[in-house]
Short mmCIF file of C-alpha atoms in Angstrom, two decimals:
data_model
loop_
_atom_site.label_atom_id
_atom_site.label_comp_id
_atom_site.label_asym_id
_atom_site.label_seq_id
_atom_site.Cartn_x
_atom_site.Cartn_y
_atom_site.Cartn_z
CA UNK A 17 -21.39 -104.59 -91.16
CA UNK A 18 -19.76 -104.76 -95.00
CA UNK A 19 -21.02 -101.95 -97.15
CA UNK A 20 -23.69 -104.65 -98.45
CA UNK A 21 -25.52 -103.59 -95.68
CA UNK A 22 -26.44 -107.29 -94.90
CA UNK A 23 -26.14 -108.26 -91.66
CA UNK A 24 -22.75 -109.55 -90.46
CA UNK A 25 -20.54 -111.25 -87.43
CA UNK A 26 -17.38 -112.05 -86.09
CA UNK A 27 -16.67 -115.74 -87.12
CA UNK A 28 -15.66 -116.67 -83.42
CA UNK A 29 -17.51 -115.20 -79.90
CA UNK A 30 -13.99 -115.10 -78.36
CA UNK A 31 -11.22 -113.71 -78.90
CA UNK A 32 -9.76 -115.39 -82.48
CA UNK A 33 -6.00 -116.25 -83.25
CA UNK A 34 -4.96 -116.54 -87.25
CA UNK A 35 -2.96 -119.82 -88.34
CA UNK A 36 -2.82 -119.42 -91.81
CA UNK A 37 -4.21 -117.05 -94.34
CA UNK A 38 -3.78 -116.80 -98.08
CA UNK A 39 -4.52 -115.15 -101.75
CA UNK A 40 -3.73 -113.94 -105.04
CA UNK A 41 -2.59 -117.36 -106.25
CA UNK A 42 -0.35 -118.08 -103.56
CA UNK A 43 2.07 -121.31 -103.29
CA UNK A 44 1.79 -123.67 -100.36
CA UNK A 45 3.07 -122.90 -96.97
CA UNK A 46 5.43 -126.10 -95.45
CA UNK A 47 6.37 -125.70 -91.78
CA UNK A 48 9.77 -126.08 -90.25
CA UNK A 49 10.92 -129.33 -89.28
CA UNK A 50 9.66 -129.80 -85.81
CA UNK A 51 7.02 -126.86 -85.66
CA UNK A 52 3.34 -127.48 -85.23
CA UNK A 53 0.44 -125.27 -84.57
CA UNK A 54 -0.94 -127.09 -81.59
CA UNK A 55 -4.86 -127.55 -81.47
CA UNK A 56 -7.93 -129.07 -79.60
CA UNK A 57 -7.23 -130.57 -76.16
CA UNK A 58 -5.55 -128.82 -73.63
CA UNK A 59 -4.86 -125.80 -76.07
CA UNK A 60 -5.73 -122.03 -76.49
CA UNK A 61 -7.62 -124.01 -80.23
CA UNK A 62 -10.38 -125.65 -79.63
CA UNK A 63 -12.25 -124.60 -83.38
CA UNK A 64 -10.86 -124.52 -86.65
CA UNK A 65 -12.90 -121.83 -88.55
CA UNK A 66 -12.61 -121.57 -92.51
CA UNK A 67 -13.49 -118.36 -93.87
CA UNK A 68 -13.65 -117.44 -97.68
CA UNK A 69 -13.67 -114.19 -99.80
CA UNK A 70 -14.44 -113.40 -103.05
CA UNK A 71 -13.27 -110.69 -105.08
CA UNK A 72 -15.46 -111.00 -107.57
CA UNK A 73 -19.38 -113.28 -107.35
CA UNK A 74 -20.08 -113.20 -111.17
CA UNK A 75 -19.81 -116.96 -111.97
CA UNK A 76 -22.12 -117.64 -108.76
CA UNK A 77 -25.09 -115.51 -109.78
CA UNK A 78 -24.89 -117.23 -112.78
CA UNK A 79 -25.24 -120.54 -111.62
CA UNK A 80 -21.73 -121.60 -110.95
CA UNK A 81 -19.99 -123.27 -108.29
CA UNK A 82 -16.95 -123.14 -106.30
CA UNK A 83 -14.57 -125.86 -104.11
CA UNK A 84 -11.91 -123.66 -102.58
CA UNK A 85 -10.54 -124.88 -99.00
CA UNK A 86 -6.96 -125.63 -97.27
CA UNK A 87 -5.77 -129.23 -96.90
CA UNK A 88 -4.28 -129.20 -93.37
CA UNK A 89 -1.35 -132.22 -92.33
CA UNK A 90 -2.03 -133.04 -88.85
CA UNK A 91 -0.20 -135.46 -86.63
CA UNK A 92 -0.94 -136.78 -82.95
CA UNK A 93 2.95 -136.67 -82.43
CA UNK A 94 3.79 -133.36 -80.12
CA UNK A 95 6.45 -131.24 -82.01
CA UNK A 96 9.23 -130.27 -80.45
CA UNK A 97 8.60 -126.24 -81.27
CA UNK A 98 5.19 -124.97 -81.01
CA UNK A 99 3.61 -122.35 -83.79
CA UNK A 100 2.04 -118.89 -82.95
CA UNK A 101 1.11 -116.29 -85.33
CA UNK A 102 1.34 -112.64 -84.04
CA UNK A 103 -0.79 -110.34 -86.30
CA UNK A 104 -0.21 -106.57 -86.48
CA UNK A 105 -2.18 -103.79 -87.59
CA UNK A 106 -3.58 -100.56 -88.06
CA UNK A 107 -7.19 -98.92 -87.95
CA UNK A 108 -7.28 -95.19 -89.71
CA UNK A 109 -8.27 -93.50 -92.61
CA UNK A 110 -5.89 -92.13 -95.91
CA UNK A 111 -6.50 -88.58 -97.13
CA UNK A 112 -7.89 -88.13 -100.93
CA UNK A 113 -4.70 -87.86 -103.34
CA UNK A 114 -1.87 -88.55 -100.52
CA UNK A 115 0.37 -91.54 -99.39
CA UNK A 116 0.17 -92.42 -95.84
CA UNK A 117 2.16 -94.39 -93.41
CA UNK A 118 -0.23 -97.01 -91.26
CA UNK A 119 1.84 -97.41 -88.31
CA UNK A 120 1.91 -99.88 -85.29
CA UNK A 121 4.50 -100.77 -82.49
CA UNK A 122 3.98 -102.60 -79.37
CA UNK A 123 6.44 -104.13 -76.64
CA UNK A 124 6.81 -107.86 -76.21
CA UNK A 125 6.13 -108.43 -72.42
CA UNK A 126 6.55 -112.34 -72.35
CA UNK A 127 9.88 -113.31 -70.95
CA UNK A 128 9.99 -116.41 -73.68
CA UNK A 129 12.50 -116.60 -76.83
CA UNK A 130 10.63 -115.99 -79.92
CA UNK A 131 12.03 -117.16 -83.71
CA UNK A 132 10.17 -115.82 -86.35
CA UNK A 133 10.08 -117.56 -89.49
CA UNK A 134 7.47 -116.24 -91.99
CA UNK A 135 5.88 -113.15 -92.89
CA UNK A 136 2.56 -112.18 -94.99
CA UNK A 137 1.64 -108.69 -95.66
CA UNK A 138 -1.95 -107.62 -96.49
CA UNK A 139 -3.81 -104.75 -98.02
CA UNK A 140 -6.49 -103.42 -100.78
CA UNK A 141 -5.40 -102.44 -103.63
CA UNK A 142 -4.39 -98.66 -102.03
CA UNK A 143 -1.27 -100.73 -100.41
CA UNK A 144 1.86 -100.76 -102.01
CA UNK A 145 5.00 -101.74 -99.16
CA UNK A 146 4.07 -103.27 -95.91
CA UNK A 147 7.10 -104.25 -93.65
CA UNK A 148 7.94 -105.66 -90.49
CA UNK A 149 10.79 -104.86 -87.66
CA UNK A 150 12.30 -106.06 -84.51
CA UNK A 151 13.50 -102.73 -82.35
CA UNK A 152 16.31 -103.90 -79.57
CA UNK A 153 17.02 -100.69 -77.72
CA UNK A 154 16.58 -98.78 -80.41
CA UNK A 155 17.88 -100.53 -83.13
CA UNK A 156 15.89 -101.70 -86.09
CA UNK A 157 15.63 -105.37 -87.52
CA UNK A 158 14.09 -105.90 -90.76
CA UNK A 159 11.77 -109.38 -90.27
CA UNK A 160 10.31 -109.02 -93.80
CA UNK A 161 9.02 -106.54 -96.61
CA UNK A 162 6.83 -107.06 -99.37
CA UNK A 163 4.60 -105.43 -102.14
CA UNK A 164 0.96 -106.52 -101.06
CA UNK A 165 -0.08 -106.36 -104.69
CA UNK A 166 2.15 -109.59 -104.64
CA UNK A 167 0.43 -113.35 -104.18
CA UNK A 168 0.15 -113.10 -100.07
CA UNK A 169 1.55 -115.84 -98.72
CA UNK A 170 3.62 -116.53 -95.78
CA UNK A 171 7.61 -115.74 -97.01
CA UNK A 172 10.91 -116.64 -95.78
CA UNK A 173 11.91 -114.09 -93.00
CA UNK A 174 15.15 -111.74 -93.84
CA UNK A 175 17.07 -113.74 -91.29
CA UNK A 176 16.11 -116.95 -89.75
CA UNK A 177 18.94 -116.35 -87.33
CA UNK A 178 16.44 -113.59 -85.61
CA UNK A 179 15.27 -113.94 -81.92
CA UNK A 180 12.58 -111.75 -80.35
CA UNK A 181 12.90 -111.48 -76.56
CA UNK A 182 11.25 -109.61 -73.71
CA UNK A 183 11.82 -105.99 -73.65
CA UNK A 184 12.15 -106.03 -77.32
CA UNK A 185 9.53 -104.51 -79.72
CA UNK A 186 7.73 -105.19 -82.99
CA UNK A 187 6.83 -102.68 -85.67
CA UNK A 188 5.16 -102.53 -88.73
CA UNK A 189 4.14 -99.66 -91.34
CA UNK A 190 1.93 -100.16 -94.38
CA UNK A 191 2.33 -97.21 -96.99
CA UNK A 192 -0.95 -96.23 -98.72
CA UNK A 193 -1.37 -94.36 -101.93
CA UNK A 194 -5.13 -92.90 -102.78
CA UNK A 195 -5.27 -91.41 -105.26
CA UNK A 196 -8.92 -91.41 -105.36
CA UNK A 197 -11.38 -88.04 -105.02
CA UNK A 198 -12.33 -89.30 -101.58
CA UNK A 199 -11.17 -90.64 -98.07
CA UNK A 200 -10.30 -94.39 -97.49
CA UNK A 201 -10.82 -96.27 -94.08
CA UNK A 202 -9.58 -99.13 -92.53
CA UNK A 203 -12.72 -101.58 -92.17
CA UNK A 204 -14.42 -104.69 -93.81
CA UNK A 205 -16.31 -102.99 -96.24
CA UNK A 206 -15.69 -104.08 -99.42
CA UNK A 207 -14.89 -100.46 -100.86
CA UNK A 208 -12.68 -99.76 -97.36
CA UNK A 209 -9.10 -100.68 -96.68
CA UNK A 210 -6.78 -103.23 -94.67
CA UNK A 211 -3.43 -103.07 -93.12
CA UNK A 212 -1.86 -106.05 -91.59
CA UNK A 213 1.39 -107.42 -91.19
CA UNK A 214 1.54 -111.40 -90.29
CA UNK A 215 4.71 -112.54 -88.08
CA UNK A 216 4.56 -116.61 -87.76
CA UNK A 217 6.93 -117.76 -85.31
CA UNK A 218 8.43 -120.66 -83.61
CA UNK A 219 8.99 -121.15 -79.75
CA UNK A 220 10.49 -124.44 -77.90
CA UNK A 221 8.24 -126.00 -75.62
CA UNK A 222 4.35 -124.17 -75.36
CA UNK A 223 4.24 -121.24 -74.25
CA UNK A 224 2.68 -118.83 -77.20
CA UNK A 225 2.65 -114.78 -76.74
CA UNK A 226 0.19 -113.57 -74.48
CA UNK A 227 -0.60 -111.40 -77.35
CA UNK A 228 -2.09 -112.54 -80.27
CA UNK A 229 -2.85 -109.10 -81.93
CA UNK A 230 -1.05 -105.51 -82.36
CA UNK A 231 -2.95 -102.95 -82.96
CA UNK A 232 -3.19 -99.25 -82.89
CA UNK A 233 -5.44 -96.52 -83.94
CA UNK A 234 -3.38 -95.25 -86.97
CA UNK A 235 -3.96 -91.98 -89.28
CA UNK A 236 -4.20 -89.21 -87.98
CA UNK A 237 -4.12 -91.07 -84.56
CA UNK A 238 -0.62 -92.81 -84.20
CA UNK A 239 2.37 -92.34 -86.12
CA UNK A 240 5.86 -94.23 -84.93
CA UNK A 241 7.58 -90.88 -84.27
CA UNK A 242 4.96 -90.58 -81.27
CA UNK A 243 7.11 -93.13 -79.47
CA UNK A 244 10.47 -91.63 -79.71
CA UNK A 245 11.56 -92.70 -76.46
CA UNK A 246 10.72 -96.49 -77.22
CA UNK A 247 11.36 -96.74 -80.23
CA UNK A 248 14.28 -94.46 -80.56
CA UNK A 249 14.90 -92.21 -83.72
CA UNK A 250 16.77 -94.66 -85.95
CA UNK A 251 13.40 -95.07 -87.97
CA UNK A 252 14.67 -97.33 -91.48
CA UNK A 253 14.68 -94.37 -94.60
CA UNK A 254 13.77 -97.90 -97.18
CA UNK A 255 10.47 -98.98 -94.76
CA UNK A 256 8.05 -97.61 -97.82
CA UNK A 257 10.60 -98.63 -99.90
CA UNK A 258 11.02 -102.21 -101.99
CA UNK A 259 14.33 -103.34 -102.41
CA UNK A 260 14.04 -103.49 -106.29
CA UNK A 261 13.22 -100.17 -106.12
CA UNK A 262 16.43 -99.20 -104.47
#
């Protein structure tokens, strides 16, 4: 339920995996040579769903139209290297007049070679850094960082040479400023917050992550420090930090 109050739903009765999302005036998003999200028959997609949000509803209440959409390439050839998106995230809330760190780590439990390739970051406007990590027994990997105030579209990884494998985890930490009189949540009001940090990824032959989603309960609820002993205590100092700013 939006703060509308209208009546609202989930666009898909089970559970939903993200291919591709965009805004802010985004460029195009090209795959790899050989990569292909894999849909219909015998796949985990059986539904394409297009969902569309607007900012701002002025020109339709006065009479005007729209023709937004994505223009998908699709091929019956099977590519080589099959596409996954993993999507990570945080729920929470962000103190008045305070910067918080959204936090969320999980373990990848699939014993298959993962190559990430792209990154998109996603907030309100309270967002200003959300990045991404690999942690290998305690060391941290950047996979990507970016201002979400940027166009949100899927980037270049920092290094294509990257390769998540079981054992391994993934990280990522949104930094929030409000400097508003009141509280901010995470939900899909339009007056309430989002943090999410997309990995897109490549693996040879089919067989996606189990898990499509990486979630945890956030402010005041989870913080990365919590898990010391799996993540170790080599935390990045730059992860609120762009690297203009450095």
């Amino acid at each position: 339920m939006g703060s509308t109050g209208e009546n609202a739903a989930p666009p898909c009765a089970n559970e939903p995996q993200i291919i591709y999302a965009w805004a802010m005036d985004a460029p195009k998003l090209d795959l790899p040579d050989g990569v292909g999200f894999k849909v219909g028959g015998d796949s985990d997609i059986q539904y394409l769903v297009l969902q569309v949000h607007y900012a701002k509803v002025d020109k339709f209440l006065e009479g005007g139209m729209d023709d937004s959409g994505l223009i998908l390439k699709a091929s019956s050839t099977t590519m080589p290297k099959q596409a996954g998106v993993l999507l990570m995230g945080t729920a929470g809330t962000i103190r008045p007049h305070s910067e918080e760190h959204m936090e969320t780590a999980c373990p990848i439990e699939d014993n298959i070679d993962i190559h990430p390739f792209a990154f998109r970051t996603h907030t309100h406007k309270h967002g200003t850094v959300v990045s991404g990590y690999r942690v290998n027994n305690g060391k941290w990997d950047l996979i990507g960082k970016r201002s979400p105030q940027k166009p949100q579209m899927f980037y270049h990884v920092a290094n294509p040479d990257m390769v998540i494998k079981k054992g391994d985890f993934v990280a990522a930490r949104c930094t929030m400023v409000n400097n508003d009189d009141t509280q901010v949540k995470i939900g899909s009001g339009m007056d309430d917050e989002m943090c999410n940090f997309y990995m897109m990824y490549w693996v040879d032959g089919n067989r996606l992550l189990s898990r499509k989603n990486c979630f945890t309960m956030g402010p005041p609820y989870f913080y990365w420090k919590q898990w010391q002993q799996e993540l170790g205590d080599s935390i990045p100092e730059d992860a609120s930090q762009l690297d203009e700013e450095k």
